[in-house]
Tab-separated table of C-alpha atoms in Angstrom:
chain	number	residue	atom	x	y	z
A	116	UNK	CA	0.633	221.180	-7.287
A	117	UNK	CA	0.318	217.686	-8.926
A	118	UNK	CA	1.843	214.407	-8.156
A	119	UNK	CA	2.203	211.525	-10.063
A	120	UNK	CA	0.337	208.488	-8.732
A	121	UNK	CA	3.108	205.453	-8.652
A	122	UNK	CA	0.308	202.941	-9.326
A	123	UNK	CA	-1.542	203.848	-12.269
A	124	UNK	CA	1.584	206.382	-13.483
A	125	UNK	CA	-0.955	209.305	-14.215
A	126	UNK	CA	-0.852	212.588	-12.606
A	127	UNK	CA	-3.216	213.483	-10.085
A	128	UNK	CA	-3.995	216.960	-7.909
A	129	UNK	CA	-4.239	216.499	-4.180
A	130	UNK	CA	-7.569	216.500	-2.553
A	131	UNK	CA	-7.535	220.338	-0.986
A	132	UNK	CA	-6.189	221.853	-3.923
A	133	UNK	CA	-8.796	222.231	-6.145
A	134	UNK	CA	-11.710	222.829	-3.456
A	135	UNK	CA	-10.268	226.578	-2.868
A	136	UNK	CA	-12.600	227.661	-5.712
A	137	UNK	CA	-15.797	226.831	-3.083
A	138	UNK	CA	-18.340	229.141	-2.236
A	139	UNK	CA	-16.812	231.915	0.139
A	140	UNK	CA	-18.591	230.757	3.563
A	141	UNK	CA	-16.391	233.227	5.496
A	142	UNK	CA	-17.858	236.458	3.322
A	143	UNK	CA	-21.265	234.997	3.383
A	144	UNK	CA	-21.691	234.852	6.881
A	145	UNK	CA	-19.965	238.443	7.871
A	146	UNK	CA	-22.570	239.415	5.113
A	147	UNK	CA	-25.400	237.795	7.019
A	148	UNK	CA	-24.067	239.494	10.346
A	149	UNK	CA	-23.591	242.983	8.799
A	150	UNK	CA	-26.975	242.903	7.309
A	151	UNK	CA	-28.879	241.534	10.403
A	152	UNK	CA	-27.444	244.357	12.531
A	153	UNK	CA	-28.964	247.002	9.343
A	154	UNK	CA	-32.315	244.703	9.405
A	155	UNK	CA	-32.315	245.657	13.376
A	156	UNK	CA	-31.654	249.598	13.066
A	157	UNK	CA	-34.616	249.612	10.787
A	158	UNK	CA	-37.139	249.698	13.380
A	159	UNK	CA	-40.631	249.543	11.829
A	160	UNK	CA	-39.752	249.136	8.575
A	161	UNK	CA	-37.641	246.157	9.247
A	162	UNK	CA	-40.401	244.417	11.031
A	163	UNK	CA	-41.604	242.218	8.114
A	164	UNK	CA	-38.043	241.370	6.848
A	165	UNK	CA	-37.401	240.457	10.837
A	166	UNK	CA	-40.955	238.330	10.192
A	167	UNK	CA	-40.252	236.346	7.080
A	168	UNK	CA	-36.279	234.936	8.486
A	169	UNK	CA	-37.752	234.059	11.201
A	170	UNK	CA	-40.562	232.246	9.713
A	171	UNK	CA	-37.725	230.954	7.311
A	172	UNK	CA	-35.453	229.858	10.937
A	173	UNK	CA	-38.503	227.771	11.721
A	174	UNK	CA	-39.101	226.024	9.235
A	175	UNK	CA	-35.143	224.996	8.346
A	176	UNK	CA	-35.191	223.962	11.311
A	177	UNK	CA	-38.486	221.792	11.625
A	178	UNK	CA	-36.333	220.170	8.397
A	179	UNK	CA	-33.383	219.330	10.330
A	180	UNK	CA	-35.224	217.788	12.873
A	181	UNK	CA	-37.023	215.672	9.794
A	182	UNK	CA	-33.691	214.998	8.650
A	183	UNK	CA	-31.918	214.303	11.961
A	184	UNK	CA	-34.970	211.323	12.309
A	185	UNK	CA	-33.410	209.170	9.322
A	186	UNK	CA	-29.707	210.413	9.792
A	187	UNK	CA	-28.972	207.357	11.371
A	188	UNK	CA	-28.989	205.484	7.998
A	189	UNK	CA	-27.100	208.382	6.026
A	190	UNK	CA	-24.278	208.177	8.610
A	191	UNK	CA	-24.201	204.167	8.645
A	192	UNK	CA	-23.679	204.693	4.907
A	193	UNK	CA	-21.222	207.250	5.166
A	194	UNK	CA	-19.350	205.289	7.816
A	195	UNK	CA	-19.358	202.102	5.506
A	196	UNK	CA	-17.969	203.844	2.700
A	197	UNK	CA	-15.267	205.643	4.452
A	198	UNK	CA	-13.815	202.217	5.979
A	199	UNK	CA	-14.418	200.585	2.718
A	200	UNK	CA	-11.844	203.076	1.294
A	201	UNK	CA	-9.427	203.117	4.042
A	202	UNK	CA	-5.997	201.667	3.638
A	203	UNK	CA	-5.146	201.127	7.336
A	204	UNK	CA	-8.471	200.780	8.930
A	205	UNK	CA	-7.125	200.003	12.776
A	206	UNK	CA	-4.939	203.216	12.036
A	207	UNK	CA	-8.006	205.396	11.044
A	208	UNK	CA	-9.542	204.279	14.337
A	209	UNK	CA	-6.460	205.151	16.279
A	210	UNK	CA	-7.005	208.294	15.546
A	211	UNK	CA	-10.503	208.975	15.728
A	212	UNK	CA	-9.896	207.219	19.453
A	213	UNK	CA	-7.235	210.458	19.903
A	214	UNK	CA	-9.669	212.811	18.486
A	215	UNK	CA	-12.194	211.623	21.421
A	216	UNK	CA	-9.485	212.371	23.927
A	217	UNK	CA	-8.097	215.016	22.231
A	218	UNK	CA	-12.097	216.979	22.874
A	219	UNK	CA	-12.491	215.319	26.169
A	220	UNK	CA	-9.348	216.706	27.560
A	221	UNK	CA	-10.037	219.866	26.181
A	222	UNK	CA	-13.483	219.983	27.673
A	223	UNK	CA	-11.692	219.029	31.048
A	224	UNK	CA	-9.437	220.841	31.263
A	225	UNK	CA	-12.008	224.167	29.966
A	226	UNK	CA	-14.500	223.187	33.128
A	227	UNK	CA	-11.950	222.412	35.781
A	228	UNK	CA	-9.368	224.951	35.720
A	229	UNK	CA	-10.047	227.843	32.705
A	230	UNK	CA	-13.834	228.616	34.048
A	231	UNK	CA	-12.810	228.332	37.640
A	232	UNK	CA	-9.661	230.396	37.276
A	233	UNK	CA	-11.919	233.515	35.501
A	234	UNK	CA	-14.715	233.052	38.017
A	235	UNK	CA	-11.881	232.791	41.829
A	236	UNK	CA	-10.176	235.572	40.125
A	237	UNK	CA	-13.483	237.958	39.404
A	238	UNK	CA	-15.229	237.005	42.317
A	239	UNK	CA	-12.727	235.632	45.150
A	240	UNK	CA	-15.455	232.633	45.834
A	241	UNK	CA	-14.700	228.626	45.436
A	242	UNK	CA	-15.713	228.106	42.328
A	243	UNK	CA	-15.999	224.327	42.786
A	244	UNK	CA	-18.566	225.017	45.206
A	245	UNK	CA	-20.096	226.809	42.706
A	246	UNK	CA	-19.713	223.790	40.277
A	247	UNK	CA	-21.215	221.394	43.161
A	248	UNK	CA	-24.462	223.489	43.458
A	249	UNK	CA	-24.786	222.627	39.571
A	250	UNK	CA	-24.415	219.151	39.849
A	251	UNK	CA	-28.688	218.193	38.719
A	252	UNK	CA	-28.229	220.526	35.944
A	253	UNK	CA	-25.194	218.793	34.542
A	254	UNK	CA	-26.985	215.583	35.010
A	255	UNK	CA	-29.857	216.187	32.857
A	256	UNK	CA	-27.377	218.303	30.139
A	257	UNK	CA	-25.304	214.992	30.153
A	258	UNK	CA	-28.556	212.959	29.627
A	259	UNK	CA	-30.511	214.772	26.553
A	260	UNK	CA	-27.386	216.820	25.602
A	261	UNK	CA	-29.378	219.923	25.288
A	262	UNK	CA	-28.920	223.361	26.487
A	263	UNK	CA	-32.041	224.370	25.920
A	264	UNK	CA	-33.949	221.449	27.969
A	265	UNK	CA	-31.536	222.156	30.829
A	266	UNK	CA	-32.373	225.629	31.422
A	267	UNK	CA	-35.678	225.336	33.688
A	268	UNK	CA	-33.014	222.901	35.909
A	269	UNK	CA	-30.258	225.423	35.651
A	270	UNK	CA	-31.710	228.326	36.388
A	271	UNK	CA	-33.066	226.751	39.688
A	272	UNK	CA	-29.714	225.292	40.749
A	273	UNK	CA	-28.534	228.567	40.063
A	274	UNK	CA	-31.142	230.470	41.922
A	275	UNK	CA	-31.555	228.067	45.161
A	276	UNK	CA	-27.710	226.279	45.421
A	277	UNK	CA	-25.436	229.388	44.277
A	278	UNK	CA	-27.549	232.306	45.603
A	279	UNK	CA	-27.617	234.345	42.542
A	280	UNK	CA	-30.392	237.033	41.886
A	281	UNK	CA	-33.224	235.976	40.000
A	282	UNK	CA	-33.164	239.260	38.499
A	283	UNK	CA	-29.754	238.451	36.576
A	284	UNK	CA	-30.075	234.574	36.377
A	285	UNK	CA	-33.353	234.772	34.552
A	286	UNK	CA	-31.422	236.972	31.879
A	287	UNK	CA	-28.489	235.911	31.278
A	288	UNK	CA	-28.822	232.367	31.765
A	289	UNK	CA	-31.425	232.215	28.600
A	290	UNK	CA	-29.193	234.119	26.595
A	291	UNK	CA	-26.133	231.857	27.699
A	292	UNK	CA	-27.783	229.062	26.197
A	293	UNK	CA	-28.237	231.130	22.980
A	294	UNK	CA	-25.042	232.396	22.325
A	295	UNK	CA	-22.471	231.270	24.937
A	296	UNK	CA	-21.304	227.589	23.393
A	297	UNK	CA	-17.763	227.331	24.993
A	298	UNK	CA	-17.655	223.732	24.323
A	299	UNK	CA	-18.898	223.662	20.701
A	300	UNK	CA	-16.193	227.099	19.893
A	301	UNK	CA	-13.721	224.419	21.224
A	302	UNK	CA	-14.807	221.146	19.660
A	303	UNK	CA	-15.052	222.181	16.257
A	304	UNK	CA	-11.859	223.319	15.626
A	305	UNK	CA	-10.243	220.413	17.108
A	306	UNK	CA	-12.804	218.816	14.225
A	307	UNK	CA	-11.512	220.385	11.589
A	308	UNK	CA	-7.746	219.572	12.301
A	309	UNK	CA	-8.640	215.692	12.596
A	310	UNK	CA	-10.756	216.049	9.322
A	311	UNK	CA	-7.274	217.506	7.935
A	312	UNK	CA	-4.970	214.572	9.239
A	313	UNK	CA	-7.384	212.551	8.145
A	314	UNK	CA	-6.898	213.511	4.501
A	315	UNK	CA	-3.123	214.355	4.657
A	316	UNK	CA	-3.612	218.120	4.106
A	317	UNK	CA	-1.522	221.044	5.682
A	318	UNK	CA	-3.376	223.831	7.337
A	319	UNK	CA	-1.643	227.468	6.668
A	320	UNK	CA	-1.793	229.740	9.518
A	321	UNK	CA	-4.486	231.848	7.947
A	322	UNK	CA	-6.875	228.687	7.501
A	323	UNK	CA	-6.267	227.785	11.264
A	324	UNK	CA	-7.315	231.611	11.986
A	325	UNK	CA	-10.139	231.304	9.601
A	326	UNK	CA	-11.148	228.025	11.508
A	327	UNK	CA	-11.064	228.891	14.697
A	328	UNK	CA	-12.733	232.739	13.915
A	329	UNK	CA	-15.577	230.760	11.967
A	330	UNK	CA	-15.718	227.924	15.223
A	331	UNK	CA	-16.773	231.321	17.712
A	332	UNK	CA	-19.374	232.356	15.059
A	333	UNK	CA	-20.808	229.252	14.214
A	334	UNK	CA	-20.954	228.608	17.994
A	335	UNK	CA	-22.555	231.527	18.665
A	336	UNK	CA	-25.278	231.346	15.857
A	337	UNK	CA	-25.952	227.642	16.534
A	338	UNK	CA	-28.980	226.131	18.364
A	339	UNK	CA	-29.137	224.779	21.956
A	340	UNK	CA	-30.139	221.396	20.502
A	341	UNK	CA	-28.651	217.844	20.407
A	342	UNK	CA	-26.527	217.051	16.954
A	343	UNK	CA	-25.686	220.408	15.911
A	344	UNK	CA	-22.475	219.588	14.749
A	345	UNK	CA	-24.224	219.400	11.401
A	346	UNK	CA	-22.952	223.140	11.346
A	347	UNK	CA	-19.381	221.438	11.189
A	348	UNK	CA	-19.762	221.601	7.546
A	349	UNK	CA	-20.111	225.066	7.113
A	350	UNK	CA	-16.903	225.569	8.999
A	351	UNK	CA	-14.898	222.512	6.865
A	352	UNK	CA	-16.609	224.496	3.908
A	353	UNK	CA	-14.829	227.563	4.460
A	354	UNK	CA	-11.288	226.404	4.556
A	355	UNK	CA	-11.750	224.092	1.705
A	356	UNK	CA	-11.686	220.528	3.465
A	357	UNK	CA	-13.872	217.387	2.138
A	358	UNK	CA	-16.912	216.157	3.660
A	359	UNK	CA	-16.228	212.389	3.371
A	360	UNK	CA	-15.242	212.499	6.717
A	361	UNK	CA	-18.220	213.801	8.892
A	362	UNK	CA	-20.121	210.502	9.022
A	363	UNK	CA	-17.002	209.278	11.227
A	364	UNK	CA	-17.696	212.816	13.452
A	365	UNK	CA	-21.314	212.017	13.707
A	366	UNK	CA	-20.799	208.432	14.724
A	367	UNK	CA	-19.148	209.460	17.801
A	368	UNK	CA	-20.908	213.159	18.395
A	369	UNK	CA	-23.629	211.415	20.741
A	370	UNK	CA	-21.046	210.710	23.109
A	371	UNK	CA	-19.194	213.788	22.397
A	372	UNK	CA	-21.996	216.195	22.580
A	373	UNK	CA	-23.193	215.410	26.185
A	374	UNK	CA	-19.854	216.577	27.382
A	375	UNK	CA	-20.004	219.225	25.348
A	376	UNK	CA	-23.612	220.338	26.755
A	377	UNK	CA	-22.267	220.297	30.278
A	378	UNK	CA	-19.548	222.462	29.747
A	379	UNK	CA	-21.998	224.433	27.931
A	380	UNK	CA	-24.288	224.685	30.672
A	381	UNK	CA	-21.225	225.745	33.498
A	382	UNK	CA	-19.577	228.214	31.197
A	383	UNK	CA	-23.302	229.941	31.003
A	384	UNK	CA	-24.139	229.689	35.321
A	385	UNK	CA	-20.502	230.783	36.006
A	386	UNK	CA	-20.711	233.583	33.939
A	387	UNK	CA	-24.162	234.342	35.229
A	388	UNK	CA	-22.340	234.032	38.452
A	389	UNK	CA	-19.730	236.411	37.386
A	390	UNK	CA	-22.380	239.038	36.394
A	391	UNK	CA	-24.141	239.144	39.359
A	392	UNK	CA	-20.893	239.902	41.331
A	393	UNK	CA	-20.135	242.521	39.035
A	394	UNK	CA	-24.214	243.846	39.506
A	395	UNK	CA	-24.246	243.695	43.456
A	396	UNK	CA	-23.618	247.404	44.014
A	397	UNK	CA	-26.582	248.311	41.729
A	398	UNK	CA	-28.130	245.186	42.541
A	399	UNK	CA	-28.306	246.863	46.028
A	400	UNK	CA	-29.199	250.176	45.446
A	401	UNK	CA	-32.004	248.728	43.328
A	402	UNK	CA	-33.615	246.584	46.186
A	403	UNK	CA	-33.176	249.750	48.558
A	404	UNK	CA	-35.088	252.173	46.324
A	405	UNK	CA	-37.868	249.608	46.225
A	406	UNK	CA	-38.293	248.621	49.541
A	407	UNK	CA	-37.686	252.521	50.711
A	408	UNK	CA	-40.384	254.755	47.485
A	409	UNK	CA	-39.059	258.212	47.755
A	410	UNK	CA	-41.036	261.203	48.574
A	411	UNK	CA	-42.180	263.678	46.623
A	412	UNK	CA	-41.359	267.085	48.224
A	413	UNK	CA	-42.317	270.064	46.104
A	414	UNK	CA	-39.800	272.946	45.705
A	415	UNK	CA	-40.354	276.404	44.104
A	416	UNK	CA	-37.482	277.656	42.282
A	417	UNK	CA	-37.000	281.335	40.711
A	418	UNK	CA	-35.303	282.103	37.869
A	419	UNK	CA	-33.505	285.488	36.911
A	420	UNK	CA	-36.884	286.947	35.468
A	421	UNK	CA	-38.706	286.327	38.829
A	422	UNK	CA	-40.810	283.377	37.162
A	423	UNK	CA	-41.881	281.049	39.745
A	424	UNK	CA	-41.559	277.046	38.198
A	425	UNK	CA	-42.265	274.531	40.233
A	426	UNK	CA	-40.277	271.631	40.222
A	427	UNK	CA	-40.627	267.692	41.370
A	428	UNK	CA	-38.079	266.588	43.305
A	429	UNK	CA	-37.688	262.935	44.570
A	430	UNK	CA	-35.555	262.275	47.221
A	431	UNK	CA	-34.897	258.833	48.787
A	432	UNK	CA	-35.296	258.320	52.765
């Protein structure tokens, strides 16, 4: 598609267009998930490939955090720039205010009635009693804006205000804040579509699909860490968008990503919640069998050939 620029009278190609010829993100990371999942069946042998990506996890990320310490000036440039080259500047901010909303309502709206409509209708409890007993955790998650950091906090508020079994809490709670990122799967698409208004381009079906299959994966894969929306890019990568825009998304992602953390943090303890009411029967049975050991009676049992085996069998009382 080309259009002819009314100004200068030459012929231009839309910004979009020509980016489809990009490195295929998409393929490259179901590549990286198929192959993990081989790495893992390996056992033994797999151990030192296992070794070196995670030596190679560590230190990527001890260069993000080098990089996230001057960022600050690379996103006051980028910011600069992009106003520099808007048109309608007040307009731009217009709708980088409605992007703002546009994530905090979602967030809201995610916390207040989606997680406590799964958790009323799994467990019949108040969930917004269950929210209360939460309330230090979200404090601190809204203050550093880190899953990670909350988790000593959560865990206790989970433990001591909400009742639920250590023995659950203390596993899925750590893996929640791994791989359960409710509010980054929902910001970043949401992202992606501003980036697109932004820059006048039309998003086909398939590329909101793409985006919003790529937002679940990236928010899975990402780290429980203030300013990973760095991982944004891979995601604008994949369906083709421009980058000129993230400094604008970082400028306001402080405030964003506190919000963010917290519903992080609930969608985690609510579904830790949800586990453990799932888990009670076994949960019981469990706590029975160790506070009543079985005995050991010893039975003799004889087989058609008249051979005499004994056999162990352990009975609980």
């Amino acid at each position: 598609m080309v259009t002819k620029d009314i100004y200068s009278g030459s012929n231009t190609i839309p910004a979009g267009v020509k980016s489809d010829e990009g490195v295929n993100l998409v393929g490259l990371t179901v590549f990286a998930i198929v192959f993990g999942v081989v790495v893992g069946k390996l056992g033994e042998k797999g151990k030192p490939l296992v070794a070196f990506f995670s030596a190679l996890n560590d230190a990527v990320m001890m260069l993000v955090t080098l990089i996230m310490w001057y960022s600050p000036i690379g996103v006051c440039s980028m910011i600069a720039a992009r106003v520099a080259e808007m048109e309608d500047v007040w307009l731009s901010m217009q709708k980088l205010g409605m992007f703002i909303a546009t994530v905090s309502i979602g967030l809201i709206i995610h916390t207040l009635v989606v997680l406590p409509i799964i958790y009323f209708t799994v467990t019949r409890k108040n969930p917004y009693a269950f929210i209360k007993g939460l309330r230090d955790a979200m404090m601190i998650a809204f203050g550093i804006a880190s899953s990670a950091a909350t988790l000593p906090t959560t865990i206790r508020c989970v433990e001591e205000n909400n009742g639920v079994d250590p023995r659950i809490s203390r596993f899925m709670l750590p893996l929640g804040a791994t791989v359960n990122m409710d509010g980054s799967a929902l910001n970043r698409p949401v992202v992606i579509i501003f980036v697109a208004q932004l820059n006048d381009i039309d998003l086909s079906p398939g590329k909101i699909v793409t985006i919003c299959v790529m937002s679940v994966l990236i928010a899975v894969g990402a780290s429980a860490i203030p300013g990973s929306a760095m991982t944004t890019t891979i995601v604008l990568q994949s369906v083709s968008l421009p980058l000129h825009d993230l400094g604008l998304i970082l400028a306001v992602d402080w405030l964003l990503d506190r919000f963010i953390t917290v519903t992080n943090i609930l969608g985690d303890a609510m579904g830790t919640g949800i586990v453990e009411h799932l888990s009670r029967d076994e949960l019981k049975t469990e706590q029975e069998a160790n506070n009543n050991p079985g005995n050991i009676h010893i039975t003799e049992k004889f087989l058609e050939h008249d051979e005499p085996r004994a056999h162990l069998m352990i009975t609980g009382v």
